[in-house]
Amino acid sequence: MAHLIDISASPVSATMFLLLVVCCSQAMGDLLHITHAPGYMKFVQHPIKDLPASDIPKMISHSLGLPSGEMSWNGMLQGSLFKRPKANVIVTLVGHDDMDKTPLNPKSLAKYIVHNDVPFVDIEQVTHNFKRTLFGSTPLMVELLADNANIDVKSWHEIFKKLPSTRQKLNDRLLENNSVLNQFDIGTLNISHSADAALLEELQMIRNIMEKLKSNPGYLKSKTPDFYSFTISGLKDVAQHHGGESSQVASATKLLNEFIDKMTSEFRQLYKDGVMVEVLVTKPIHGVLVRKARSLMEADTQNTATVSQVSAWKKANIAASYGDEYPAIFNIILWGMIILAVALFIISHGIWNMDPGRDSVIYRMTSQRLKKE
């Protein structure tokens, strides 16, 4: 039996109830901000359900026109069949436990609550779709991941591999005139503090990538779509060292808002508004579950791992999983065999029951020889 709550008795109580629902919904789960999308990309402001985390890679693939699994979320419409964004940029920002008190609010077209049906968003699904669909080409893909010692940039293009990746080199880069320190107001953040410097170094690496794109516009003119994935985890470190309600966290949040707004504006200029930019704000996962970084060029390693995995499946008597193309290939082979079998039966039946009379080819070929003799 359903229980209904009557909120019509008082407009004040109704308002309080709605505010309570909104606040609870914002506190539950992560948030995905759509900071920019072309006009032909349509988004529903109030979808009927929250965005599953497992649907985010599918949403990115669908937006670029790449084949992917079916989405259960109805927040993004198909839009134009003849126009697709030239690039997609997703920024994954790892927050902290007190994120609700100092929320990240970049300028966005829409934002959606993310239902964490999986531990983390698997961006590797998008790179896998690129490899499978754009086989033989080298699309512009850049992935940024950070750890305690390095900030790793993974790409097929050499220009990004030459960027400084160690923390020390990036710290030295922050002291230059055109660094993040001189382009943004860092507030109470201090570069001499390791946690503050970690956040600034991650932002500086993104700025370095943007500068490379601006100085090499030829890379943006390829026929294949481009994909960028930036992971920023420095805000979590700032909150752990200074506290979630500290002035440093407030300054870091303000800095990130300004940084994301400027980054979105620059990507719009680079791609002439033909780019889609998302910011995924996640809370930290407490435990030992982490995402293992992997290079974009590990095809051979993946194949070796797949062979060993299949061997293990055979020993364990477990059926191997099938790809997305399996239903189409299965139907093509099945119906092709059925059509060929039916055609062979009809042809054989016709030849078997053919009357070798005067109108047949057999009679014409043999009758000429008989007349000559």
mmCIF file of C-alpha atoms in Angstrom, residues 69-308:
data_model
loop_
_atom_site.group_PDB
_atom_site.id
_atom_site.type_symbol
_atom_site.label_atom_id
_atom_site.label_comp_id
_atom_site.label_asym_id
_atom_site.label_seq_id
_atom_site.Cartn_x
_atom_site.Cartn_y
_atom_site.Cartn_z
ATOM 1 C CA GLY A 69 25.573 -0.074 -25.685
ATOM 2 C CA GLU A 70 22.038 1.135 -25.135
ATOM 3 C CA MET A 71 21.594 3.828 -22.474
ATOM 4 C CA SER A 72 18.929 3.527 -19.803
ATOM 5 C CA TRP A 73 19.119 7.288 -19.094
ATOM 6 C CA ASN A 74 16.915 9.636 -21.112
ATOM 7 C CA GLY A 75 18.591 12.935 -20.238
ATOM 8 C CA MET A 76 20.442 13.312 -23.565
ATOM 9 C CA LEU A 77 18.483 13.262 -26.802
ATOM 10 C CA GLN A 78 19.922 12.203 -30.138
ATOM 11 C CA GLY A 79 19.751 15.679 -31.676
ATOM 12 C CA SER A 80 20.876 16.050 -35.273
ATOM 13 C CA LEU A 81 21.861 12.900 -37.169
ATOM 14 C CA PHE A 82 24.141 14.909 -39.480
ATOM 15 C CA LYS A 83 26.004 16.982 -36.875
ATOM 16 C CA ARG A 84 28.222 15.654 -34.130
ATOM 17 C CA PRO A 85 30.666 17.443 -31.806
ATOM 18 C CA LYS A 86 34.229 17.435 -33.058
ATOM 19 C CA ALA A 87 35.538 16.725 -29.566
ATOM 20 C CA ASN A 88 34.507 15.697 -26.076
ATOM 21 C CA VAL A 89 36.213 16.820 -22.875
ATOM 22 C CA ILE A 90 35.474 15.258 -19.497
ATOM 23 C CA VAL A 91 37.048 16.519 -16.284
ATOM 24 C CA THR A 92 36.781 14.120 -13.338
ATOM 25 C CA LEU A 93 37.225 16.058 -10.123
ATOM 26 C CA VAL A 94 37.699 14.009 -6.976
ATOM 27 C CA GLY A 95 36.148 15.975 -4.123
ATOM 28 C CA HIS A 96 36.010 15.459 -0.373
ATOM 29 C CA ASP A 97 33.494 14.438 2.264
ATOM 30 C CA ASP A 98 32.460 18.058 3.032
ATOM 31 C CA MET A 99 31.812 18.869 -0.623
ATOM 32 C CA ASP A 100 28.170 19.762 0.130
ATOM 33 C CA LYS A 101 29.294 22.723 2.263
ATOM 34 C CA THR A 102 31.621 24.159 -0.395
ATOM 35 C CA PRO A 103 30.158 22.824 -3.668
ATOM 36 C CA LEU A 104 31.765 23.225 -7.038
ATOM 37 C CA ASN A 105 29.549 25.412 -9.231
ATOM 38 C CA PRO A 106 31.034 26.075 -12.665
ATOM 39 C CA LYS A 107 28.934 27.789 -15.296
ATOM 40 C CA SER A 108 26.913 24.957 -16.794
ATOM 41 C CA LEU A 109 24.016 24.351 -19.152
ATOM 42 C CA ALA A 110 22.679 21.516 -17.012
ATOM 43 C CA LYS A 111 23.723 19.310 -14.134
ATOM 44 C CA TYR A 112 22.576 15.840 -13.222
ATOM 45 C CA ILE A 113 22.751 13.669 -10.130
ATOM 46 C CA VAL A 114 24.845 10.577 -10.794
ATOM 47 C CA HIS A 115 23.709 7.231 -9.417
ATOM 48 C CA ASN A 116 26.803 5.249 -8.465
ATOM 49 C CA ASP A 117 25.811 1.852 -9.822
ATOM 50 C CA VAL A 118 29.531 1.136 -10.420
ATOM 51 C CA PRO A 119 32.529 2.049 -8.213
ATOM 52 C CA PHE A 120 33.955 4.519 -10.758
ATOM 53 C CA VAL A 121 33.339 5.776 -14.274
ATOM 54 C CA ASP A 122 35.284 3.583 -16.680
ATOM 55 C CA ILE A 123 36.657 6.037 -19.246
ATOM 56 C CA GLU A 124 38.535 3.179 -20.878
ATOM 57 C CA GLN A 125 35.225 2.137 -22.468
ATOM 58 C CA VAL A 126 35.367 5.309 -24.554
ATOM 59 C CA THR A 127 38.964 4.706 -25.655
ATOM 60 C CA HIS A 128 38.009 1.117 -26.516
ATOM 61 C CA ASN A 129 35.181 2.419 -28.721
ATOM 62 C CA PHE A 130 37.667 4.726 -30.458
ATOM 63 C CA LYS A 131 40.064 1.852 -31.189
ATOM 64 C CA ARG A 132 37.316 -0.461 -32.372
ATOM 65 C CA THR A 133 35.455 2.055 -34.544
ATOM 66 C CA LEU A 134 38.345 4.159 -35.878
ATOM 67 C CA PHE A 135 40.659 1.229 -36.565
ATOM 68 C CA GLY A 136 43.726 2.248 -38.577
ATOM 69 C CA SER A 137 43.489 5.954 -37.703
ATOM 70 C CA THR A 138 45.094 7.947 -34.885
ATOM 71 C CA PRO A 139 42.445 10.181 -33.318
ATOM 72 C CA LEU A 140 43.569 12.878 -30.909
ATOM 73 C CA MET A 141 43.086 11.347 -27.467
ATOM 74 C CA VAL A 142 44.664 12.737 -24.317
ATOM 75 C CA GLU A 143 44.268 11.247 -20.848
ATOM 76 C CA LEU A 144 45.679 12.839 -17.703
ATOM 77 C CA LEU A 145 46.135 10.848 -14.498
ATOM 78 C CA ALA A 146 48.091 11.844 -11.402
ATOM 79 C CA ASP A 147 49.817 9.961 -8.608
ATOM 80 C CA ASN A 148 52.170 10.954 -5.823
ATOM 81 C CA ALA A 149 55.278 11.223 -8.017
ATOM 82 C CA ASN A 150 54.100 12.006 -11.548
ATOM 83 C CA ILE A 151 51.280 13.491 -13.561
ATOM 84 C CA ASP A 152 51.046 11.136 -16.496
ATOM 85 C CA VAL A 153 49.745 12.227 -19.906
ATOM 86 C CA LYS A 154 48.785 9.320 -22.137
ATOM 87 C CA SER A 155 48.414 9.967 -25.848
ATOM 88 C CA TRP A 156 49.386 8.618 -29.256
ATOM 89 C CA HIS A 157 50.860 11.985 -30.249
ATOM 90 C CA GLU A 158 54.455 12.806 -29.445
ATOM 91 C CA ILE A 159 53.869 16.470 -28.640
ATOM 92 C CA PHE A 160 52.124 15.577 -25.372
ATOM 93 C CA LYS A 161 54.698 12.999 -24.333
ATOM 94 C CA LYS A 162 57.370 15.701 -24.208
ATOM 95 C CA LEU A 163 55.519 17.708 -21.554
ATOM 96 C CA PRO A 164 57.112 17.837 -18.082
ATOM 97 C CA SER A 165 55.458 15.112 -16.012
ATOM 98 C CA THR A 166 57.348 15.003 -12.708
ATOM 99 C CA ARG A 167 56.107 16.991 -9.768
ATOM 100 C CA GLN A 168 59.417 18.856 -9.453
ATOM 101 C CA LYS A 169 59.405 20.038 -13.080
ATOM 102 C CA LEU A 170 55.801 21.179 -12.802
ATOM 103 C CA ASN A 171 56.606 22.978 -9.560
ATOM 104 C CA ASP A 172 59.367 24.840 -11.371
ATOM 105 C CA ARG A 173 56.918 25.630 -14.177
ATOM 106 C CA LEU A 174 54.604 27.289 -11.648
ATOM 107 C CA LEU A 175 57.300 29.891 -10.938
ATOM 108 C CA GLU A 176 57.295 31.142 -14.542
ATOM 109 C CA ASN A 177 55.460 34.274 -15.639
ATOM 110 C CA ASN A 178 52.638 32.614 -17.622
ATOM 111 C CA SER A 179 51.833 29.910 -15.068
ATOM 112 C CA VAL A 180 48.615 29.217 -13.194
ATOM 113 C CA LEU A 181 49.864 31.321 -10.273
ATOM 114 C CA ASN A 182 49.885 34.444 -12.434
ATOM 115 C CA GLN A 183 46.719 33.705 -14.429
ATOM 116 C CA PHE A 184 44.373 32.943 -11.525
ATOM 117 C CA ASP A 185 43.732 34.109 -7.976
ATOM 118 C CA ILE A 186 44.845 31.236 -5.724
ATOM 119 C CA GLY A 187 43.641 32.907 -2.498
ATOM 120 C CA THR A 188 45.056 31.312 0.647
ATOM 121 C CA LEU A 189 46.717 28.435 -1.207
ATOM 122 C CA ASN A 190 50.464 28.249 -0.757
ATOM 123 C CA ILE A 191 52.778 26.592 -3.254
ATOM 124 C CA SER A 192 55.207 25.693 -0.459
ATOM 125 C CA HIS A 193 52.592 23.322 0.982
ATOM 126 C CA SER A 194 52.670 19.906 -0.693
ATOM 127 C CA ALA A 195 48.880 19.471 -0.855
ATOM 128 C CA ASP A 196 48.316 22.933 -2.324
ATOM 129 C CA ALA A 197 51.159 22.453 -4.794
ATOM 130 C CA ALA A 198 49.702 19.104 -5.932
ATOM 131 C CA LEU A 199 46.458 20.773 -7.006
ATOM 132 C CA LEU A 200 48.256 23.645 -8.739
ATOM 133 C CA GLU A 201 50.559 21.228 -10.576
ATOM 134 C CA GLU A 202 47.585 19.294 -11.970
ATOM 135 C CA LEU A 203 46.000 22.498 -13.210
ATOM 136 C CA GLN A 204 49.324 23.587 -14.699
ATOM 137 C CA MET A 205 49.573 20.328 -16.644
ATOM 138 C CA ILE A 206 46.151 20.979 -18.177
ATOM 139 C CA ARG A 207 47.310 24.488 -19.077
ATOM 140 C CA ASN A 208 50.391 22.967 -20.753
ATOM 141 C CA ILE A 209 48.155 20.710 -22.844
ATOM 142 C CA MET A 210 46.014 23.686 -23.852
ATOM 143 C CA GLU A 211 49.108 25.602 -24.921
ATOM 144 C CA LYS A 212 50.241 22.665 -27.066
ATOM 145 C CA LEU A 213 46.848 22.548 -28.761
ATOM 146 C CA LYS A 214 46.954 26.272 -29.481
ATOM 147 C CA SER A 215 50.465 26.073 -30.958
ATOM 148 C CA ASN A 216 49.613 22.995 -33.088
ATOM 149 C CA PRO A 217 46.206 23.728 -34.669
ATOM 150 C CA GLY A 218 46.825 21.123 -37.373
ATOM 151 C CA TYR A 219 46.053 18.360 -34.882
ATOM 152 C CA LEU A 220 42.502 19.696 -34.536
ATOM 153 C CA LYS A 221 41.709 19.386 -38.253
ATOM 154 C CA SER A 222 41.591 15.597 -38.439
ATOM 155 C CA LYS A 223 38.458 13.869 -39.709
ATOM 156 C CA THR A 224 38.120 11.741 -36.577
ATOM 157 C CA PRO A 225 36.620 13.104 -33.331
ATOM 158 C CA ASP A 226 38.908 14.046 -30.438
ATOM 159 C CA PHE A 227 38.653 12.995 -26.806
ATOM 160 C CA TYR A 228 40.191 14.477 -23.652
ATOM 161 C CA SER A 229 39.986 13.054 -20.137
ATOM 162 C CA PHE A 230 41.444 15.039 -17.228
ATOM 163 C CA THR A 231 41.431 13.735 -13.655
ATOM 164 C CA ILE A 232 41.987 16.287 -10.879
ATOM 165 C CA SER A 233 42.496 14.817 -7.411
ATOM 166 C CA GLY A 234 44.319 17.702 -5.719
ATOM 167 C CA LEU A 235 41.202 19.115 -4.044
ATOM 168 C CA LYS A 236 40.896 15.935 -1.988
ATOM 169 C CA ASP A 237 44.483 16.385 -0.747
ATOM 170 C CA VAL A 238 43.841 20.003 0.189
ATOM 171 C CA ALA A 239 40.781 18.971 2.216
ATOM 172 C CA GLN A 240 42.673 16.165 3.959
ATOM 173 C CA HIS A 241 45.522 18.443 5.021
ATOM 174 C CA HIS A 242 43.609 21.624 5.878
ATOM 175 C CA GLY A 243 40.102 20.368 6.667
ATOM 176 C CA GLY A 244 36.947 20.364 4.592
ATOM 177 C CA GLU A 245 35.750 23.739 5.932
ATOM 178 C CA SER A 246 39.104 25.536 5.809
ATOM 179 C CA SER A 247 39.840 28.707 3.886
ATOM 180 C CA GLN A 248 42.247 26.767 1.685
ATOM 181 C CA VAL A 249 39.421 24.498 0.499
ATOM 182 C CA ALA A 250 37.258 27.547 -0.198
ATOM 183 C CA SER A 251 40.092 29.123 -2.208
ATOM 184 C CA ALA A 252 40.696 25.854 -4.080
ATOM 185 C CA THR A 253 36.995 25.553 -4.940
ATOM 186 C CA LYS A 254 36.885 29.137 -6.205
ATOM 187 C CA LEU A 255 40.044 28.520 -8.235
ATOM 188 C CA LEU A 256 38.547 25.385 -9.814
ATOM 189 C CA ASN A 257 35.364 27.219 -10.754
ATOM 190 C CA GLU A 258 37.352 29.914 -12.555
ATOM 191 C CA PHE A 259 39.730 27.398 -14.104
ATOM 192 C CA ILE A 260 36.944 25.217 -15.526
ATOM 193 C CA ASP A 261 35.112 28.258 -16.910
ATOM 194 C CA LYS A 262 38.238 29.447 -18.698
ATOM 195 C CA MET A 263 39.132 25.971 -19.926
ATOM 196 C CA THR A 264 35.617 25.551 -21.364
ATOM 197 C CA SER A 265 35.848 28.922 -23.095
ATOM 198 C CA GLU A 266 39.218 28.055 -24.652
ATOM 199 C CA PHE A 267 38.004 24.666 -25.900
ATOM 200 C CA ARG A 268 35.024 26.423 -27.470
ATOM 201 C CA GLN A 269 37.384 28.753 -29.316
ATOM 202 C CA LEU A 270 39.645 25.900 -30.447
ATOM 203 C CA TYR A 271 36.765 23.851 -31.866
ATOM 204 C CA LYS A 272 34.510 26.761 -32.850
ATOM 205 C CA ASP A 273 31.773 25.664 -30.424
ATOM 206 C CA GLY A 274 31.870 22.112 -31.785
ATOM 207 C CA VAL A 275 32.900 20.588 -28.471
ATOM 208 C CA MET A 276 31.078 19.046 -25.534
ATOM 209 C CA VAL A 277 32.547 19.597 -22.056
ATOM 210 C CA GLU A 278 31.491 17.717 -18.916
ATOM 211 C CA VAL A 279 32.702 18.016 -15.324
ATOM 212 C CA LEU A 280 32.111 14.976 -13.133
ATOM 213 C CA VAL A 281 32.363 15.805 -9.422
ATOM 214 C CA THR A 282 32.841 12.646 -7.359
ATOM 215 C CA LYS A 283 33.345 12.011 -3.692
ATOM 216 C CA PRO A 284 36.417 10.014 -2.657
ATOM 217 C CA ILE A 285 36.137 6.237 -2.327
ATOM 218 C CA HIS A 286 37.261 5.143 1.134
ATOM 219 C CA GLY A 287 38.949 1.778 0.818
ATOM 220 C CA VAL A 288 41.428 -0.087 -1.324
ATOM 221 C CA LEU A 289 39.457 0.073 -4.575
ATOM 222 C CA VAL A 290 41.371 2.188 -7.066
ATOM 223 C CA ARG A 291 41.376 2.583 -10.798
ATOM 224 C CA LYS A 292 44.531 1.229 -12.388
ATOM 225 C CA ALA A 293 45.975 3.557 -14.983
ATOM 226 C CA ARG A 294 46.639 2.029 -18.397
ATOM 227 C CA SER A 295 48.316 3.362 -21.491
ATOM 228 C CA LEU A 296 46.332 4.058 -24.619
ATOM 229 C CA MET A 297 48.829 2.017 -26.663
ATOM 230 C CA GLU A 298 48.668 -1.255 -24.754
ATOM 231 C CA ALA A 299 46.946 -3.213 -27.519
ATOM 232 C CA ASP A 300 49.522 -6.012 -27.503
ATOM 233 C CA THR A 301 49.398 -6.311 -23.736
ATOM 234 C CA GLN A 302 45.613 -6.436 -23.855
ATOM 235 C CA ASN A 303 45.683 -9.199 -26.475
ATOM 236 C CA THR A 304 48.104 -11.270 -24.379
ATOM 237 C CA ALA A 305 45.929 -10.777 -21.327
ATOM 238 C CA THR A 306 42.858 -11.742 -23.319
ATOM 239 C CA VAL A 307 44.479 -15.002 -24.505
ATOM 240 C CA SER A 308 45.478 -15.938 -20.975
#
